[in-house]
Short mmCIF file of C-alpha atoms in Angstrom, two decimals:
data_model
loop_
_atom_site.label_atom_id
_atom_site.label_comp_id
_atom_site.label_asym_id
_atom_site.label_seq_id
_atom_site.Cartn_x
_atom_site.Cartn_y
_atom_site.Cartn_z
CA MET S 1 23.61 -12.26 0.33
CA LYS S 2 21.94 -9.56 -1.71
CA LYS S 3 22.55 -9.50 -5.41
CA LEU S 4 22.59 -5.87 -6.38
CA ASP S 5 23.76 -4.58 -9.73
CA THR S 6 22.09 -1.25 -10.42
CA ARG S 7 23.96 -0.58 -13.66
CA LEU S 8 20.95 -0.60 -15.97
CA TYR S 9 17.89 -0.25 -13.79
CA PHE S 10 14.67 -0.58 -15.74
CA ILE S 11 11.57 1.02 -14.19
CA THR S 12 8.30 -0.04 -15.74
CA ASP S 13 5.23 1.91 -16.78
CA SER S 14 2.32 -0.31 -17.70
CA THR S 15 -0.21 2.42 -18.31
CA MET S 16 0.15 2.49 -22.11
CA TYR S 17 -0.08 -1.25 -22.76
CA SER S 18 -2.27 -4.29 -22.52
CA GLU S 19 -1.00 -6.72 -19.92
CA ASP S 20 0.30 -9.10 -22.57
CA GLU S 21 2.18 -6.37 -24.40
CA PHE S 22 3.51 -4.99 -21.12
CA LEU S 23 4.87 -8.37 -20.06
CA ARG S 24 6.32 -8.91 -23.53
CA ARG S 25 8.19 -5.62 -23.21
CA VAL S 26 9.50 -6.46 -19.75
CA GLY S 27 10.71 -9.80 -21.10
CA ALA S 28 12.41 -8.04 -24.00
CA ALA S 29 14.12 -5.57 -21.66
CA LEU S 30 15.44 -8.48 -19.60
CA LYS S 31 16.74 -10.10 -22.76
CA GLY S 32 18.43 -6.81 -23.59
CA GLY S 33 20.42 -6.94 -20.38
CA VAL S 34 18.72 -4.77 -17.78
CA THR S 35 20.25 -5.59 -14.38
CA LEU S 36 17.37 -4.60 -12.11
CA VAL S 37 13.62 -4.20 -12.67
CA GLN S 38 11.28 -1.98 -10.72
CA LEU S 39 7.55 -2.47 -11.06
CA ARG S 40 5.86 0.88 -10.54
CA GLU S 41 2.07 0.98 -10.41
CA LYS S 42 0.05 3.88 -9.12
CA GLU S 43 -3.47 3.23 -10.36
CA ARG S 44 -4.11 -0.43 -9.61
CA THR S 45 -5.85 -1.88 -6.59
CA SER S 46 -3.68 -3.83 -4.17
CA ARG S 47 -4.90 -7.12 -5.56
CA GLU S 48 -4.23 -6.06 -9.15
CA TYR S 49 -0.77 -4.75 -8.21
CA LEU S 50 0.04 -8.08 -6.56
CA ALA S 51 -1.24 -10.09 -9.52
CA LEU S 52 0.93 -8.13 -11.93
CA ALA S 53 3.91 -8.30 -9.56
CA GLU S 54 3.70 -12.09 -9.51
CA LYS S 55 3.69 -12.22 -13.31
CA VAL S 56 6.65 -9.85 -13.62
CA HIS S 57 8.46 -11.74 -10.88
CA ALA S 58 8.22 -14.93 -12.90
CA LEU S 59 9.99 -13.14 -15.76
CA THR S 60 12.69 -11.53 -13.64
CA SER S 61 13.36 -14.72 -11.70
CA ALA S 62 13.82 -16.66 -14.92
CA ALA S 63 16.35 -14.02 -16.00
CA GLY S 64 18.11 -14.00 -12.61
CA VAL S 65 17.37 -10.32 -12.14
CA PRO S 66 16.00 -8.91 -8.85
CA LEU S 67 12.51 -7.42 -8.86
CA ILE S 68 11.93 -4.24 -6.90
CA ILE S 69 8.39 -3.08 -6.08
CA ASP S 70 7.73 0.65 -5.99
CA ASP S 71 6.26 2.14 -2.81
CA ARG S 72 4.27 -0.86 -1.56
CA LEU S 73 6.17 -2.98 0.95
CA ASP S 74 3.11 -5.18 1.44
CA ILE S 75 2.96 -5.99 -2.27
CA ALA S 76 6.71 -6.65 -2.31
CA MET S 77 6.37 -9.03 0.64
CA ALA S 78 3.30 -10.80 -0.74
CA ALA S 79 4.98 -11.26 -4.14
CA ASP S 80 8.21 -12.36 -2.44
CA ALA S 81 10.05 -9.78 -4.52
CA GLU S 82 13.71 -9.07 -3.91
CA GLY S 83 13.23 -5.46 -2.90
CA VAL S 84 11.17 -2.34 -2.48
CA HIS S 85 11.81 1.23 -3.64
CA LEU S 86 10.73 4.04 -1.36
CA GLY S 87 10.30 7.65 -2.44
CA GLN S 88 10.06 10.59 -0.11
CA SER S 89 6.26 10.14 0.05
CA ASP S 90 6.47 6.42 0.79
CA LEU S 91 7.23 4.54 3.99
CA PRO S 92 10.47 5.59 5.68
CA VAL S 93 13.39 3.29 4.84
CA SER S 94 13.84 2.57 8.54
CA ALA S 95 10.31 1.17 8.82
CA ALA S 96 10.72 -1.08 5.80
CA ARG S 97 14.10 -2.29 7.03
CA ARG S 98 12.70 -3.08 10.46
CA ILE S 99 9.74 -4.97 9.00
CA TRP S 100 11.44 -6.81 6.14
CA GLY S 101 14.87 -7.52 7.58
CA LYS S 102 18.42 -6.96 6.41
CA ASP S 103 18.54 -9.35 3.48
CA LYS S 104 16.06 -7.58 1.23
CA ILE S 105 16.94 -4.75 -1.13
CA ILE S 106 15.59 -1.39 -0.05
CA GLY S 107 16.14 1.55 -2.34
CA ALA S 108 15.29 5.17 -1.84
CA THR S 109 14.86 8.35 -3.81
CA ALA S 110 17.02 11.31 -2.86
CA LYS S 111 17.10 14.79 -4.33
CA THR S 112 19.55 16.32 -1.88
CA VAL S 113 22.67 15.29 0.03
CA GLU S 114 20.67 15.49 3.23
CA GLN S 115 18.02 13.07 1.93
CA ALA S 116 20.76 10.76 0.67
CA LYS S 117 22.53 10.63 4.04
CA GLU S 118 19.24 10.13 5.83
CA ALA S 119 18.22 7.23 3.57
CA TYR S 120 21.63 5.63 3.94
CA SER S 121 21.56 6.00 7.72
CA GLN S 122 18.15 4.30 7.77
CA GLY S 123 19.47 1.33 5.83
CA ALA S 124 18.98 2.04 2.12
CA ASP S 125 20.96 -0.24 -0.23
CA TYR S 126 20.99 2.15 -3.17
CA LEU S 127 19.71 5.58 -4.17
CA GLY S 128 17.90 6.89 -7.21
CA VAL S 129 18.75 10.54 -7.78
CA GLY S 130 17.02 12.91 -10.15
CA ALA S 131 15.27 13.91 -12.21
CA ILE S 132 18.32 14.79 -14.29
CA PHE S 133 16.13 15.67 -17.28
CA PRO S 134 12.40 16.41 -17.40
CA THR S 135 10.35 13.25 -17.74
CA THR S 136 6.92 12.39 -19.01
CA THR S 137 6.36 9.69 -16.39
CA LYS S 138 6.65 12.04 -13.44
CA VAL S 139 5.52 15.39 -14.74
CA LYS S 140 5.62 17.26 -11.45
CA THR S 141 9.09 16.14 -10.45
CA ILE S 142 11.82 18.60 -9.50
CA LEU S 143 15.08 18.50 -11.42
CA THR S 144 18.36 17.63 -9.73
CA SER S 145 21.59 19.18 -11.00
CA THR S 146 24.58 17.05 -11.94
CA ASP S 147 26.51 18.93 -9.24
CA THR S 148 24.07 17.67 -6.63
CA LEU S 149 24.24 14.20 -8.14
CA ARG S 150 28.03 14.27 -7.83
CA ASP S 151 27.81 15.51 -4.23
CA ILE S 152 25.40 12.72 -3.36
CA CYS S 153 27.69 10.10 -4.90
CA LYS S 154 30.47 11.37 -2.67
CA SER S 155 28.31 11.55 0.46
CA VAL S 156 27.20 7.91 0.71
CA PRO S 157 29.01 4.57 0.24
CA ILE S 158 26.12 2.86 -1.59
CA PRO S 159 25.34 2.70 -5.30
CA VAL S 160 23.80 5.88 -6.67
CA ASN S 161 21.79 5.83 -9.89
CA ALA S 162 20.86 8.80 -12.00
CA ILE S 163 17.23 8.96 -13.12
CA GLY S 164 14.98 11.15 -15.19
CA GLY S 165 14.64 11.41 -18.97
CA LEU S 166 17.93 9.60 -19.61
CA ASN S 167 18.63 7.90 -22.93
CA SER S 168 21.54 6.90 -25.13
CA GLY S 169 21.67 10.35 -26.62
CA ASN S 170 21.95 12.43 -23.47
CA ILE S 171 23.84 10.41 -20.88
CA ASP S 172 27.07 12.21 -21.78
CA ILE S 173 26.02 14.74 -19.18
CA LEU S 174 26.83 12.13 -16.53
CA ALA S 175 30.39 11.49 -17.67
CA GLY S 176 32.89 11.65 -14.82
CA ILE S 177 30.26 11.43 -12.09
CA PRO S 178 30.78 8.28 -9.98
CA ILE S 179 27.30 6.86 -10.45
CA ALA S 180 26.73 3.12 -10.28
CA GLY S 181 24.23 3.15 -13.08
CA ILE S 182 21.19 4.78 -14.57
CA CYS S 183 17.47 4.23 -14.22
CA ALA S 184 15.50 4.16 -17.44
CA VAL S 185 11.76 4.22 -17.93
CA SER S 186 10.62 5.60 -21.29
CA ALA S 187 13.91 4.94 -23.10
CA ILE S 188 13.23 1.22 -22.77
CA MET S 189 9.50 1.00 -22.05
CA LYS S 190 8.36 3.07 -24.99
CA ALA S 191 11.04 1.93 -27.45
CA ASP S 192 9.97 0.21 -30.65
CA ASP S 193 12.23 -2.64 -29.58
CA PRO S 194 12.83 -2.69 -25.79
CA CYS S 195 15.51 -5.37 -26.14
CA ALA S 196 17.52 -3.34 -28.63
CA ALA S 197 16.93 -0.22 -26.56
CA ALA S 198 18.38 -1.88 -23.45
CA GLU S 199 21.36 -3.18 -25.42
CA GLY S 200 21.90 0.26 -26.92
CA LEU S 201 21.74 1.99 -23.56
CA SER S 202 24.14 -0.53 -22.11
CA ALA S 203 26.61 0.01 -24.95
CA ALA S 204 26.31 3.79 -24.66
CA MET S 205 26.98 3.59 -20.91
CA ARG S 206 30.13 1.56 -21.50
CA GLU S 207 31.34 3.93 -24.16
CA LYS S 208 30.39 7.28 -22.67
CA LEU S 209 30.36 6.66 -18.92
CA ASN S 210 32.81 3.82 -18.62
CA ILE S 211 30.33 1.76 -16.59
CA MET Z 1 -4.20 -13.48 22.49
CA LYS Z 2 -6.24 -11.29 20.21
CA LYS Z 3 -8.70 -8.90 21.75
CA LEU Z 4 -11.58 -8.73 19.34
CA ASP Z 5 -14.90 -7.13 20.15
CA THR Z 6 -16.58 -6.04 16.92
CA ARG Z 7 -19.81 -4.91 18.55
CA LEU Z 8 -19.55 -1.24 17.62
CA TYR Z 9 -16.93 -0.98 14.90
CA PHE Z 10 -16.16 2.60 13.94
CA ILE Z 11 -14.71 3.16 10.47
CA THR Z 12 -13.22 6.58 9.92
CA ASP Z 13 -13.46 9.02 7.04
CA SER Z 14 -11.05 11.92 7.36
CA THR Z 15 -11.85 13.59 4.06
CA MET Z 16 -14.21 16.21 5.47
CA TYR Z 17 -12.08 17.42 8.37
CA SER Z 18 -8.86 19.09 9.35
CA GLU Z 19 -6.48 16.68 11.03
CA ASP Z 20 -7.13 18.23 14.44
CA GLU Z 21 -10.89 17.98 14.05
CA PHE Z 22 -10.60 14.44 12.69
CA LEU Z 23 -8.54 13.31 15.66
CA ARG Z 24 -10.91 15.08 18.05
CA ARG Z 25 -13.81 13.14 16.52
CA VAL Z 26 -11.99 9.82 16.76
CA GLY Z 27 -11.25 10.55 20.41
CA ALA Z 28 -14.91 11.40 21.01
CA ALA Z 29 -16.04 8.17 19.36
CA LEU Z 30 -13.69 6.22 21.61
CA LYS Z 31 -15.12 8.02 24.63
CA GLY Z 32 -18.57 7.06 23.38
CA GLY Z 33 -17.69 3.40 23.54
CA VAL Z 34 -16.74 2.17 20.08
CA THR Z 35 -15.09 -1.23 20.44
CA LEU Z 36 -12.94 -1.26 17.31
CA VAL Z 37 -11.57 1.50 15.07
CA GLN Z 38 -10.67 1.18 11.41
CA LEU Z 39 -8.61 3.89 9.77
CA ARG Z 40 -9.58 4.06 6.11
CA GLU Z 41 -7.62 6.37 3.84
CA LYS Z 42 -7.72 6.26 0.08
CA GLU Z 43 -6.16 9.54 -1.03
CA ARG Z 44 -3.07 9.93 1.11
CA THR Z 45 0.48 8.96 0.24
CA SER Z 46 1.97 6.05 2.15
CA ARG Z 47 3.92 8.38 4.38
CA GLU Z 48 0.86 10.51 5.15
CA TYR Z 49 -1.23 7.39 5.82
CA LEU Z 50 1.42 6.14 8.25
CA ALA Z 51 1.70 9.49 10.01
CA LEU Z 52 -2.06 9.62 10.57
CA ALA Z 53 -2.15 5.96 11.60
CA GLU Z 54 0.42 6.64 14.31
CA LYS Z 55 -1.64 9.53 15.67
CA VAL Z 56 -4.86 7.51 15.66
CA HIS Z 57 -3.04 4.58 17.21
CA ALA Z 58 -2.02 6.74 20.16
CA LEU Z 59 -5.71 7.50 20.76
CA THR Z 60 -6.94 3.92 20.37
CA SER Z 61 -4.14 2.52 22.52
CA ALA Z 62 -4.96 4.95 25.30
CA ALA Z 63 -8.56 3.74 25.12
CA GLY Z 64 -7.58 0.07 24.98
CA VAL Z 65 -9.29 -0.36 21.62
CA PRO Z 66 -7.63 -2.19 18.72
CA LEU Z 67 -6.76 -0.19 15.59
CA ILE Z 68 -7.40 -1.79 12.21
CA ILE Z 69 -5.84 -0.32 9.06
CA ASP Z 70 -7.83 -0.52 5.85
CA ASP Z 71 -6.22 -2.21 2.84
CA ARG Z 72 -2.56 -1.45 3.55
CA LEU Z 73 -0.77 -4.22 5.41
CA ASP Z 74 2.50 -2.31 5.16
CA ILE Z 75 0.99 0.72 6.92
CA ALA Z 76 -0.54 -1.55 9.55
CA MET Z 77 2.83 -3.20 10.19
CA ALA Z 78 4.77 0.08 10.23
CA ALA Z 79 2.27 1.64 12.65
CA ASP Z 80 2.27 -1.54 14.74
CA ALA Z 81 -1.52 -1.54 14.55
CA GLU Z 82 -3.52 -4.45 15.88
CA GLY Z 83 -5.01 -5.45 12.55
CA VAL Z 84 -5.71 -4.92 8.89
CA HIS Z 85 -8.98 -4.99 6.96
CA LEU Z 86 -8.93 -6.45 3.46
CA GLY Z 87 -11.62 -5.91 0.87
CA GLN Z 88 -12.07 -7.95 -2.25
CA SER Z 89 -9.70 -5.60 -4.13
CA ASP Z 90 -7.02 -5.72 -1.45
CA LEU Z 91 -4.39 -8.34 -0.65
CA PRO Z 92 -5.79 -11.84 -0.17
CA VAL Z 93 -6.33 -12.72 3.50
CA SER Z 94 -3.99 -15.70 3.09
CA ALA Z 95 -1.10 -13.44 2.03
CA ALA Z 96 -1.60 -11.08 4.96
CA ARG Z 97 -1.88 -13.97 7.38
CA ARG Z 98 1.31 -15.56 6.05
CA ILE Z 99 3.22 -12.27 6.27
CA TRP Z 100 1.90 -10.92 9.57
CA GLY Z 101 1.39 -14.10 11.58
CA LYS Z 102 -1.46 -15.57 13.57
CA ASP Z 103 -1.65 -13.07 16.41
CA LYS Z 104 -2.80 -10.06 14.41
CA ILE Z 105 -6.40 -9.26 13.56
CA ILE Z 106 -7.23 -9.72 9.90
CA GLY Z 107 -10.70 -8.78 8.76
CA ALA Z 108 -12.29 -9.18 5.37
CA THR Z 109 -15.24 -7.89 3.39
CA ALA Z 110 -17.72 -10.45 2.07
CA LYS Z 111 -20.83 -9.89 0.00
CA THR Z 112 -21.68 -13.55 -0.58
CA VAL Z 113 -21.56 -16.81 1.35
CA GLU Z 114 -18.83 -17.98 -1.02
CA GLN Z 115 -16.65 -14.96 -0.27
CA ALA Z 116 -17.31 -15.41 3.45
CA LYS Z 117 -16.24 -19.05 3.45
CA GLU Z 118 -13.19 -18.23 1.35
CA ALA Z 119 -12.09 -15.43 3.70
CA TYR Z 120 -12.61 -17.65 6.73
CA SER Z 121 -10.66 -20.51 5.16
CA GLN Z 122 -7.78 -18.12 4.49
CA GLY Z 123 -7.66 -17.05 8.12
CA ALA Z 124 -9.96 -14.04 8.54
CA ASP Z 125 -10.85 -13.20 12.15
CA TYR Z 126 -14.08 -11.36 11.34
CA LEU Z 127 -16.16 -10.29 8.37
CA GLY Z 128 -17.80 -7.04 7.36
CA VAL Z 129 -20.90 -7.70 5.28
CA GLY Z 130 -22.86 -5.16 3.28
CA ALA Z 131 -23.79 -2.63 2.23
CA ILE Z 132 -27.12 -3.14 4.00
CA PHE Z 133 -28.24 0.36 3.06
CA PRO Z 134 -26.84 2.73 0.43
CA THR Z 135 -23.96 4.78 1.76
CA THR Z 136 -22.35 8.05 0.87
CA THR Z 137 -18.84 6.83 1.73
CA LYS Z 138 -18.84 4.03 -0.86
CA VAL Z 139 -21.14 5.25 -3.59
CA LYS Z 140 -20.53 2.43 -6.03
CA THR Z 141 -21.05 -0.37 -3.54
CA ILE Z 142 -23.49 -3.20 -4.16
CA LEU Z 143 -26.21 -3.81 -1.59
CA THR Z 144 -26.37 -7.05 0.37
CA SER Z 145 -29.76 -8.38 1.47
CA THR Z 146 -30.47 -9.26 5.07
CA ASP Z 147 -31.15 -12.82 3.86
CA THR Z 148 -27.58 -13.04 2.56
CA LEU Z 149 -26.30 -11.48 5.78
CA ARG Z 150 -28.15 -14.14 7.76
CA ASP Z 151 -26.78 -16.91 5.51
CA ILE Z 152 -23.24 -15.61 5.95
CA CYS Z 153 -23.63 -15.52 9.74
CA LYS Z 154 -24.62 -19.19 9.62
CA SER Z 155 -21.84 -20.17 7.23
CA VAL Z 156 -18.78 -19.11 9.26
CA PRO Z 157 -17.84 -19.41 12.95
CA ILE Z 158 -16.28 -15.93 13.20
CA PRO Z 159 -17.88 -12.59 14.11
CA VAL Z 160 -19.90 -11.06 11.29
CA ASN Z 161 -20.65 -7.35 11.25
CA ALA Z 162 -23.27 -5.59 9.19
CA ILE Z 163 -22.11 -2.45 7.38
CA GLY Z 164 -23.55 0.23 5.15
CA GLY Z 165 -25.69 3.22 5.99
CA LEU Z 166 -26.58 1.89 9.43
CA ASN Z 167 -27.73 4.21 12.20
CA SER Z 168 -29.85 4.18 15.36
CA GLY Z 169 -32.99 4.70 13.31
CA ASN Z 170 -32.66 1.81 10.88
CA ILE Z 171 -30.86 -1.03 12.63
CA ASP Z 172 -34.22 -2.68 13.40
CA ILE Z 173 -33.82 -4.35 10.04
CA LEU Z 174 -31.06 -6.49 11.58
CA ALA Z 175 -33.15 -7.82 14.47
CA GLY Z 176 -32.94 -11.57 14.83
CA ILE Z 177 -29.88 -11.93 12.59
CA PRO Z 178 -26.94 -13.38 14.55
CA ILE Z 179 -24.47 -10.58 13.79
CA ALA Z 180 -21.68 -9.79 16.24
CA GLY Z 181 -22.01 -6.07 15.72
CA ILE Z 182 -22.32 -3.26 13.25
CA CYS Z 183 -19.84 -1.05 11.41
CA ALA Z 184 -20.59 2.64 11.41
CA VAL Z 185 -18.97 5.38 9.40
CA SER Z 186 -21.17 8.43 8.84
CA ALA Z 187 -23.49 7.79 11.79
CA ILE Z 188 -20.56 8.54 14.09
CA MET Z 189 -18.07 10.41 11.90
CA LYS Z 190 -20.50 13.06 10.67
CA ALA Z 191 -22.53 13.38 13.86
CA ASP Z 192 -22.70 16.73 15.61
CA ASP Z 193 -21.42 14.91 18.70
CA PRO Z 194 -19.55 11.68 17.82
CA CYS Z 195 -19.42 10.64 21.49
CA ALA Z 196 -23.18 10.93 21.92
CA ALA Z 197 -23.69 9.26 18.55
CA ALA Z 198 -21.62 6.24 19.59
CA GLU Z 199 -23.45 6.04 22.92
CA GLY Z 200 -26.79 6.30 21.13
CA LEU Z 201 -25.90 3.59 18.62
CA SER Z 202 -24.71 1.35 21.42
CA ALA Z 203 -27.94 1.83 23.34
CA ALA Z 204 -30.04 1.24 20.24
CA MET Z 205 -28.14 -1.99 19.53
CA ARG Z 206 -28.79 -3.22 23.05
CA GLU Z 207 -32.45 -2.35 22.83
CA LYS Z 208 -33.27 -3.37 19.28
CA LEU Z 209 -30.74 -6.08 18.50
CA ASN Z 210 -30.04 -7.46 21.94
CA ILE Z 211 -26.28 -7.10 21.39
#
């Protein structure tokens, strides 16, 4: 059975850090209570991506948190990760589901109700929807309105996470929308103290979003 | 059972052409008698890579020639290609073999006897060895001497192909070395007539290399 708690979904960005510091920050985020970790690498070779995935997987496994690999199903399979996340430029969800089977976590990005329904029909386990706010990690991304986010939540029976520039100070905008959780990159990754940042985000979500 | 004839191994480079022209050239190369096709894409998104792989696979399947996907095991699996080629920066051969099983073709790049033995021990079906000559498609590549090529041929019991800047006019350098075939990129891809180029290379290999 899949363990899937998308409440506080931490997406990594290793580009600013040495490997040691990056892994230290991932470990701190896990200590701070993130419920899901996505390793997202765009610049590494396949072998480098796999090597880092194996190191992060050791951390997430020790914490009992699933590891999701961005884009690369082959890396996810080779690292024996718990899941893969597929954007609209990545493999179709249906292909990954067919190749990797029903027990693995497959997530997808959706910016519209149509994309959300399509991903769900192909077998997605959860959706990331955004960007709600502009973000420095994906500079060319298109914003998604909270109305669309709400519509997507209503259109599919799987967990929907909001993503994009979210932090403790601005998640109020999501109040009342039936999201399962939020995805955070910079708010945790770039924090002075990633553990405290994760704890703070978690507390703010309980208080402001009731999740 | 795997069909593996590496005699005239055509490696593509789509960067200079429209998709239509690229596919026309691949079709012409197949008509000219290439025995194996590798699709090598470095700049496309996963979804674009898969879409092109499916189109090329239709051509190779019609010609009865196996399609090998460079680097990306996930694309190879999603396109149901016959094989994957793994360089020293790609997934380890052992990982691909474990994931994809024994019936698929897994090739590897080797520049030294040590790399060749390692790839073979991990389950590689063939090796590409080079670059024999400087090449415009991999500008930073390190040259491999014909002595090393010969040593590699003797060190592993699988087909070894020479690669790198090879064409009808310079393959004499390989005479007497027990290679199974050659890999050609530019000599076919950039030829005025890729069909005639493949036929010419094939004839030159028979005449000069006795293969």
